[in-house]
Coordinates of C-alpha atoms in Angstrom, one line a residue:
X1 CA 128.6 82.7 176.0
X2 CA 132.3 82.6 175.2
X3 CA 133.9 82.2 171.8
X4 CA 135.3 78.8 172.7
X5 CA 131.8 77.5 173.6
X6 CA 130.5 78.8 170.2
X7 CA 133.3 77.1 168.3
X8 CA 132.6 73.8 170.2
X9 CA 128.9 74.0 169.4
X10 CA 129.6 74.7 165.7
X11 CA 132.0 71.7 165.6
X12 CA 129.6 69.4 167.3
X13 CA 126.8 70.5 165.0
X14 CA 129.0 70.0 161.9
X15 CA 130.0 66.5 163.1
X16 CA 126.3 65.6 163.6
X17 CA 125.5 66.8 160.2
X18 CA 128.3 64.8 158.6
X19 CA 127.2 61.7 160.5
X20 CA 123.6 62.2 159.3
X21 CA 124.7 62.6 155.7
X22 CA 127.1 59.6 155.9
X23 CA 124.4 57.4 157.5
X24 CA 121.8 58.5 154.8
X25 CA 124.2 57.6 152.0
X26 CA 125.1 54.2 153.7
X27 CA 121.4 53.4 154.1
X28 CA 120.8 54.4 150.5
X29 CA 123.6 52.1 149.2
X30 CA 122.4 49.2 151.3
X31 CA 118.8 49.6 150.1
X32 CA 120.0 49.9 146.5
X33 CA 122.1 46.7 146.9
X34 CA 119.1 44.8 148.3
X35 CA 116.6 46.1 145.8
X36 CA 116.5 45.2 142.0
X37 CA 117.8 47.6 139.4
X38 CA 114.3 48.9 138.6
X39 CA 113.9 50.3 142.2
X40 CA 117.4 51.8 142.5
X41 CA 116.5 55.2 141.1
X42 CA 113.4 55.5 143.4
X43 CA 115.5 54.5 146.4
X44 CA 118.2 57.1 145.6
X45 CA 115.6 59.8 145.1
X46 CA 114.0 59.0 148.5
X47 CA 117.3 58.8 150.2
X48 CA 118.4 62.2 148.7
X49 CA 115.1 63.8 149.7
X50 CA 115.4 62.4 153.2
X51 CA 119.0 63.7 153.5
X52 CA 118.0 67.2 152.2
X53 CA 115.0 67.3 154.6
X54 CA 117.2 66.4 157.5
X55 CA 119.8 69.1 156.5
X56 CA 117.0 71.7 156.1
X57 CA 115.5 70.8 159.5
X58 CA 118.9 70.9 161.2
X59 CA 119.6 74.3 159.6
X60 CA 116.3 75.7 160.9
X61 CA 116.9 74.3 164.3
X62 CA 120.3 75.8 164.5
X63 CA 118.9 79.2 163.3
X64 CA 116.3 79.1 166.0
X65 CA 118.8 78.2 168.7
X66 CA 121.2 81.0 167.7
X67 CA 118.3 83.4 167.6
X68 CA 117.2 82.4 171.1
X69 CA 120.8 82.7 172.5
X70 CA 121.7 86.0 170.9
X71 CA 120.3 89.3 172.3
X72 CA 117.9 91.4 170.2
X73 CA 120.6 93.6 168.8
X74 CA 122.4 90.7 167.2
X75 CA 119.3 88.9 165.8
X76 CA 119.5 90.4 162.3
X77 CA 123.2 89.5 161.9
X78 CA 122.6 86.0 163.3
X79 CA 119.7 85.5 160.9
X80 CA 121.7 86.7 157.9
X81 CA 124.7 84.4 158.9
X82 CA 122.3 81.4 159.4
X83 CA 120.6 82.0 156.1
X84 CA 123.9 82.3 154.3
X85 CA 125.3 79.1 156.0
X86 CA 122.1 77.2 155.2
X87 CA 122.3 78.2 151.5
X88 CA 126.0 77.3 151.4
X89 CA 125.3 73.9 153.1
X90 CA 122.4 73.2 150.8
X91 CA 124.4 74.0 147.7
X92 CA 127.4 71.9 149.0
X93 CA 125.1 69.0 149.8
X94 CA 123.5 69.1 146.4
X95 CA 126.9 69.2 144.6
X96 CA 128.2 66.3 146.8
X97 CA 125.1 64.2 146.1
X98 CA 125.4 64.9 142.4
X99 CA 129.0 63.8 142.4
X100 CA 128.2 60.6 144.4
X101 CA 125.4 59.7 142.0
X102 CA 127.5 60.3 138.9
X103 CA 130.2 58.1 140.4
X104 CA 127.8 55.3 141.1
X105 CA 125.9 55.5 137.8
X106 CA 127.3 54.0 134.6
X107 CA 128.7 56.3 131.9
X108 CA 125.4 56.2 129.9
X109 CA 123.4 57.6 132.8
X110 CA 125.9 60.4 133.9
X111 CA 124.4 63.2 131.7
X112 CA 120.8 62.5 132.8
X113 CA 121.8 62.3 136.5
X114 CA 123.8 65.5 136.3
X115 CA 120.8 67.3 134.7
X116 CA 118.4 66.0 137.2
X117 CA 120.7 66.9 140.1
X118 CA 121.3 70.5 138.8
X119 CA 117.6 71.1 138.2
X120 CA 116.8 69.8 141.7
X121 CA 119.5 71.9 143.3
X122 CA 118.3 75.1 141.5
X123 CA 114.7 74.5 142.4
X124 CA 115.6 73.8 146.1
X125 CA 117.8 76.8 146.3
X126 CA 115.1 79.1 144.9
X127 CA 112.5 77.6 147.2
X128 CA 114.8 78.0 150.2
X129 CA 115.5 81.7 149.3
X130 CA 111.8 82.5 148.9
X131 CA 111.0 80.8 152.2
X132 CA 113.7 82.6 154.1
X133 CA 112.6 85.9 152.6
X134 CA 109.1 85.3 153.7
X135 CA 110.2 84.3 157.2
X136 CA 112.4 87.4 157.6
X137 CA 109.6 89.6 156.4
X138 CA 107.2 88.1 158.9
X139 CA 109.6 88.3 161.8
X140 CA 111.2 91.6 161.2
X141 CA 109.2 94.8 161.4
X142 CA 111.8 96.3 159.0
X143 CA 110.0 94.8 156.0
X144 CA 107.0 96.8 156.9
X145 CA 109.0 99.9 157.5
X146 CA 110.2 100.0 153.9
X147 CA 106.7 99.8 152.6
X148 CA 105.6 102.5 155.0
X149 CA 108.6 104.7 153.9
X150 CA 107.7 104.2 150.3
X151 CA 104.1 105.2 150.9
X152 CA 105.1 108.2 152.9
X153 CA 107.5 109.3 150.2
X154 CA 104.8 108.9 147.5
X155 CA 102.3 110.9 149.6
X156 CA 104.9 113.6 150.2
X157 CA 105.7 113.8 146.4
X158 CA 102.0 114.0 145.6
X159 CA 101.4 116.8 148.1
X160 CA 104.4 118.7 146.7
X161 CA 103.1 118.4 143.2
X162 CA 99.6 119.5 144.2
X163 CA 101.1 122.5 146.1
X164 CA 103.2 123.4 143.1
X165 CA 100.2 123.3 140.8
X166 CA 98.1 125.4 143.2
X167 CA 100.8 128.0 143.6
X168 CA 101.2 128.1 139.8
X169 CA 97.5 128.7 139.4
X170 CA 97.5 131.5 142.0
X171 CA 100.5 133.2 140.5
X172 CA 99.0 133.1 137.0
X173 CA 95.7 134.5 138.3
X174 CA 97.5 137.4 140.1
X175 CA 99.9 138.2 137.3
X176 CA 98.9 140.2 134.2
X177 CA 98.6 138.5 130.8
X178 CA 102.0 139.6 129.6
X179 CA 103.7 137.6 132.5
X180 CA 101.5 134.5 132.2
X181 CA 103.6 132.9 129.4
X182 CA 106.8 133.3 131.3
X183 CA 105.3 131.9 134.5
X184 CA 103.9 128.9 132.6
X185 CA 107.3 128.2 131.0
X186 CA 109.0 128.4 134.4
X187 CA 106.5 126.1 136.0
X188 CA 106.7 123.6 133.2
X189 CA 110.5 123.7 133.3
X190 CA 110.5 123.1 137.1
X191 CA 108.0 120.2 136.7
X192 CA 110.3 118.6 134.1
X193 CA 113.3 118.9 136.3
X194 CA 111.4 117.4 139.3
X195 CA 110.1 114.6 137.2
X196 CA 113.6 113.8 135.8
X197 CA 115.1 113.9 139.3
X198 CA 112.3 111.7 140.7
X199 CA 112.9 109.2 137.9
X200 CA 116.6 109.1 138.5
X201 CA 116.1 108.7 142.3
X202 CA 113.7 105.8 141.9
X203 CA 116.0 104.1 139.4
X204 CA 118.9 104.4 141.9
X205 CA 116.8 103.1 144.8
X206 CA 115.7 100.1 142.8
X207 CA 119.2 99.4 141.6
X208 CA 120.5 99.6 145.2
X209 CA 117.8 97.3 146.6
X210 CA 118.1 94.6 143.9
X211 CA 121.3 92.6 143.2
X212 CA 122.8 93.0 139.7
X213 CA 121.8 89.5 138.6
X214 CA 118.1 90.2 139.3
X215 CA 117.7 93.3 137.0
X216 CA 114.9 92.7 134.7
X217 CA 115.5 93.9 131.1
X218 CA 111.7 94.2 130.5
X219 CA 111.4 96.6 133.4
X220 CA 114.3 98.7 132.2
X221 CA 112.7 99.0 128.7
X222 CA 109.4 99.9 130.3
X223 CA 111.0 102.6 132.5
X224 CA 112.9 104.0 129.5
X225 CA 109.6 104.2 127.4
X226 CA 107.8 105.8 130.3
X227 CA 110.5 108.4 130.8
X228 CA 110.7 109.2 127.0
X229 CA 106.9 109.5 126.8
X230 CA 106.8 111.8 129.8
X231 CA 109.5 114.0 128.4
X232 CA 107.9 114.1 124.9
X233 CA 104.5 115.1 126.4
X234 CA 106.0 117.8 128.5
X235 CA 107.9 119.3 125.5
X236 CA 104.8 119.0 123.3
X237 CA 102.6 120.8 125.9
X238 CA 105.1 123.6 126.3
X239 CA 105.6 124.1 122.6
X240 CA 101.9 123.8 121.8
X241 CA 100.8 126.8 123.8
X242 CA 103.5 129.1 122.4
X243 CA 103.0 127.8 118.8
X244 CA 99.2 128.1 118.9
X245 CA 99.3 131.6 120.4
X246 CA 101.8 132.8 117.8
X247 CA 100.1 131.3 114.9
X248 CA 96.6 132.6 115.8
X249 CA 97.9 136.1 116.5
X250 CA 99.7 136.1 113.1
X251 CA 96.7 134.8 111.2
X252 CA 94.2 137.2 112.9
X253 CA 96.4 140.2 112.8
X254 CA 95.5 142.3 109.8
X255 CA 97.3 145.4 108.7
X256 CA 95.5 148.7 108.2
X257 CA 95.7 148.4 104.4
X258 CA 92.7 146.6 102.9
X259 CA 93.5 143.4 100.9
X260 CA 92.6 143.3 97.2
X261 CA 90.8 140.0 98.0
X262 CA 88.7 141.4 100.8
X263 CA 85.7 142.0 98.5
X264 CA 85.8 138.4 97.2
X265 CA 86.0 137.1 100.8
X266 CA 82.9 139.2 101.7
X267 CA 81.1 137.8 98.7
X268 CA 81.9 134.2 99.6
X269 CA 81.0 134.7 103.3
X270 CA 77.7 136.4 102.4
X271 CA 76.8 133.5 100.0
X272 CA 77.6 130.9 102.6
X273 CA 75.6 132.6 105.4
X274 CA 72.6 133.0 103.0
X275 CA 72.5 129.3 101.9
X276 CA 74.1 127.4 104.8
X277 CA 73.3 129.5 107.8
X278 CA 74.6 132.4 110.0
X279 CA 76.5 130.1 112.4
X280 CA 78.1 128.0 109.7
X281 CA 81.4 129.8 109.8
X282 CA 83.3 130.3 113.1
X283 CA 85.7 132.8 111.6
X284 CA 86.9 134.3 108.3
X285 CA 89.9 136.5 107.4
X286 CA 92.6 137.3 104.9
X287 CA 95.7 135.3 105.5
X288 CA 98.5 137.8 104.9
X289 CA 101.1 135.0 105.3
X290 CA 99.7 133.0 102.4
X291 CA 99.4 135.5 99.5
X292 CA 96.2 137.1 100.9
X293 CA 94.2 133.9 100.5
X294 CA 90.6 134.3 101.8
X295 CA 90.4 131.8 104.7
X296 CA 87.2 130.2 106.1
X297 CA 87.1 128.5 109.4
X298 CA 84.1 126.1 109.4
X299 CA 82.1 124.6 112.3
X300 CA 82.8 120.8 112.3
X301 CA 79.0 120.3 112.0
X302 CA 78.7 122.5 108.8
X303 CA 82.1 121.6 107.3
X304 CA 80.7 119.3 104.6
X305 CA 77.8 121.5 103.9
X306 CA 80.1 124.5 103.3
X307 CA 82.4 122.4 101.1
X308 CA 79.4 121.2 99.1
X309 CA 78.1 124.7 98.6
X310 CA 81.5 125.9 97.4
X311 CA 81.7 123.0 95.0
X312 CA 78.3 123.2 93.3
X313 CA 77.3 126.9 93.6
X314 CA 77.1 128.3 90.0
X315 CA 78.5 131.7 91.0
X316 CA 81.4 130.3 93.1
X317 CA 82.2 127.0 91.4
X318 CA 85.3 125.9 93.3
X319 CA 85.8 122.8 91.1
X320 CA 89.5 122.1 91.8
X321 CA 90.9 120.8 95.1
X322 CA 94.6 121.5 95.0
X323 CA 95.6 120.6 98.6
X324 CA 94.3 118.8 101.7
X325 CA 96.4 118.1 104.8
X326 CA 96.1 117.8 108.5
X327 CA 98.2 119.4 111.3
X328 CA 98.6 118.6 115.0
X329 CA 98.6 121.7 117.2
X330 CA 98.8 119.7 120.5
X331 CA 95.6 121.4 121.7
X332 CA 93.6 120.3 118.7
X333 CA 93.8 118.8 115.2
X334 CA 93.2 120.9 112.1
X335 CA 92.2 120.1 108.5
X336 CA 93.3 122.6 105.8
X337 CA 91.7 122.4 102.3
X338 CA 92.9 124.7 99.4
X339 CA 90.3 125.2 96.6
X340 CA 90.4 127.1 93.4
X341 CA 87.6 128.5 91.2
X342 CA 88.4 129.0 87.5
X343 CA 85.2 131.0 87.0
X344 CA 86.1 133.5 89.7
X345 CA 89.9 133.2 89.1
X346 CA 90.2 133.0 92.9
X347 CA 91.5 130.5 95.5
X348 CA 90.1 130.0 99.0
X349 CA 91.2 128.1 102.1
X350 CA 88.7 126.0 104.1
X351 CA 89.8 125.0 107.6
X352 CA 88.2 123.1 110.4
X353 CA 89.4 122.4 114.0
X354 CA 88.9 118.9 115.4
X355 CA 89.1 117.3 118.9
X356 CA 92.5 115.8 119.3
X357 CA 91.4 112.7 121.2
X358 CA 88.7 111.8 118.6
X359 CA 89.5 113.5 115.3
X360 CA 86.6 112.6 113.1
X361 CA 85.3 114.5 110.1
X362 CA 83.3 113.7 106.9
X363 CA 85.2 112.8 103.8
X364 CA 85.4 115.2 100.8
X365 CA 85.9 112.4 98.3
X366 CA 82.2 112.5 97.2
X367 CA 82.8 116.2 96.2
X368 CA 86.4 116.1 94.9
X369 CA 87.9 112.8 93.9
X370 CA 91.4 114.4 94.4
X371 CA 90.8 114.3 98.2
X372 CA 91.1 110.5 98.2
X373 CA 94.9 110.0 98.8
X374 CA 95.4 113.2 100.9
X375 CA 92.8 112.0 103.4
X376 CA 94.4 108.6 103.5
X377 CA 97.7 110.3 104.2
X378 CA 96.2 112.3 107.1
X379 CA 94.7 109.1 108.4
X380 CA 98.0 107.3 108.1
X381 CA 100.2 109.9 109.7
X382 CA 97.9 111.7 112.2
X383 CA 95.1 109.2 112.9
X384 CA 92.3 111.5 111.6
X385 CA 89.3 109.4 110.6
X386 CA 87.3 110.5 107.5
X387 CA 84.0 108.7 107.6
X388 CA 82.2 107.8 104.4
X389 CA 85.6 107.6 102.6
X390 CA 85.4 104.9 100.0
X391 CA 88.7 103.2 100.9
X392 CA 90.4 104.7 104.0
X393 CA 93.7 102.9 104.6
X394 CA 97.3 103.5 105.4
X395 CA 99.3 104.2 102.2
X396 CA 102.8 105.0 103.6
X397 CA 103.0 102.7 106.7
X398 CA 101.9 99.1 107.2
X399 CA 98.6 98.2 108.8
X400 CA 100.4 96.9 111.9
X401 CA 102.3 100.1 112.5
X402 CA 101.9 101.4 116.0
X403 CA 101.0 105.1 116.4
X404 CA 100.9 108.1 114.1
X405 CA 104.4 109.6 113.3
X406 CA 103.2 113.2 112.6
X407 CA 101.7 113.7 116.0
X408 CA 103.8 115.8 118.3
X409 CA 103.7 113.3 121.2
X410 CA 104.5 110.3 118.9
X411 CA 106.8 107.7 120.5
X412 CA 108.3 104.8 118.5
X413 CA 106.9 101.4 119.5
X414 CA 110.5 100.1 119.8
X415 CA 112.6 102.8 121.6
X416 CA 115.8 101.1 120.5
X417 CA 115.2 101.8 116.8

């Protein structure tokens, strides 16, 4: 088909549309003149709806005719042009009708008519856009190709991640212990880089597919929170392993010289094992980094029994609690209690390791009233629950505060603050 024939067809169609619109307006005016004032608004609405329906039907018919005449290679371009033309025509028709209605209506009704016309035009434009999108997705196989591509990319990424994890495990199994920390750090760094690159790639793809006006602020905030949480968890996991290994090695490592408090530690351990049980203590040692304080690591099940024995035993008589605090080691939670016996003129540290996901331990307030506020502070900032506490509550933050700020993976509820 030649260009002249296309132009002739377009002119003929435009003339037909103009005639249809003019005829619709003429009929609406005649009906409005014949009907009483109470029926004028209904008649105008019906006329406007009929004109819009005719325009939409004509646009669909034109799109089908152009799609039938064009070869397969030009169908996508023709559809896009037809959709754009239909949108432009619908918008022009809505504006024209709004102007006509405001010209015919008295001044008192102009604002209401404008608001109704604008609302109707917006609703129709949105409905038309949704309908065209559905039609294009149903007719074009390209809509399914994007979904298939996304699924294939997601599957490829999952396979790559699984292969990386498998290789890391094999490498750590083959390498000696001295090289395991370096391999883990490299693997974690590579995982962080891949995660960041993937997040940036997905953000760019979403920004390219969507127009600027459709960007959702809520989605951007959610994406920012997810990225920040992933980065914080990765950093916390990397730092936790190194920190725990270093701290445990420092605490357990004892020099060849015997501590002056070793005999008192042996006395305390012997008394606990005699009265509480052989498995009551998981570990005991002299903490060289804390003035050679005898340190007892209790089993969570025997934590309260050991504390009670230290408090009320006549020979030990640890009547003063000078310190209680919690610590997050990423791999676990830990409670540290510092006690002093005036009778023995000796201090001792009582520690217990807790599960990080459900950190629950008995309260020491029934034994030492000075544990009241320190336990509330550990609950407030770390989320450790001390059951049988007389009044466990948040003392630094509000009851509606989200999260626990002293946890290594803590993320503010509002990332903008």
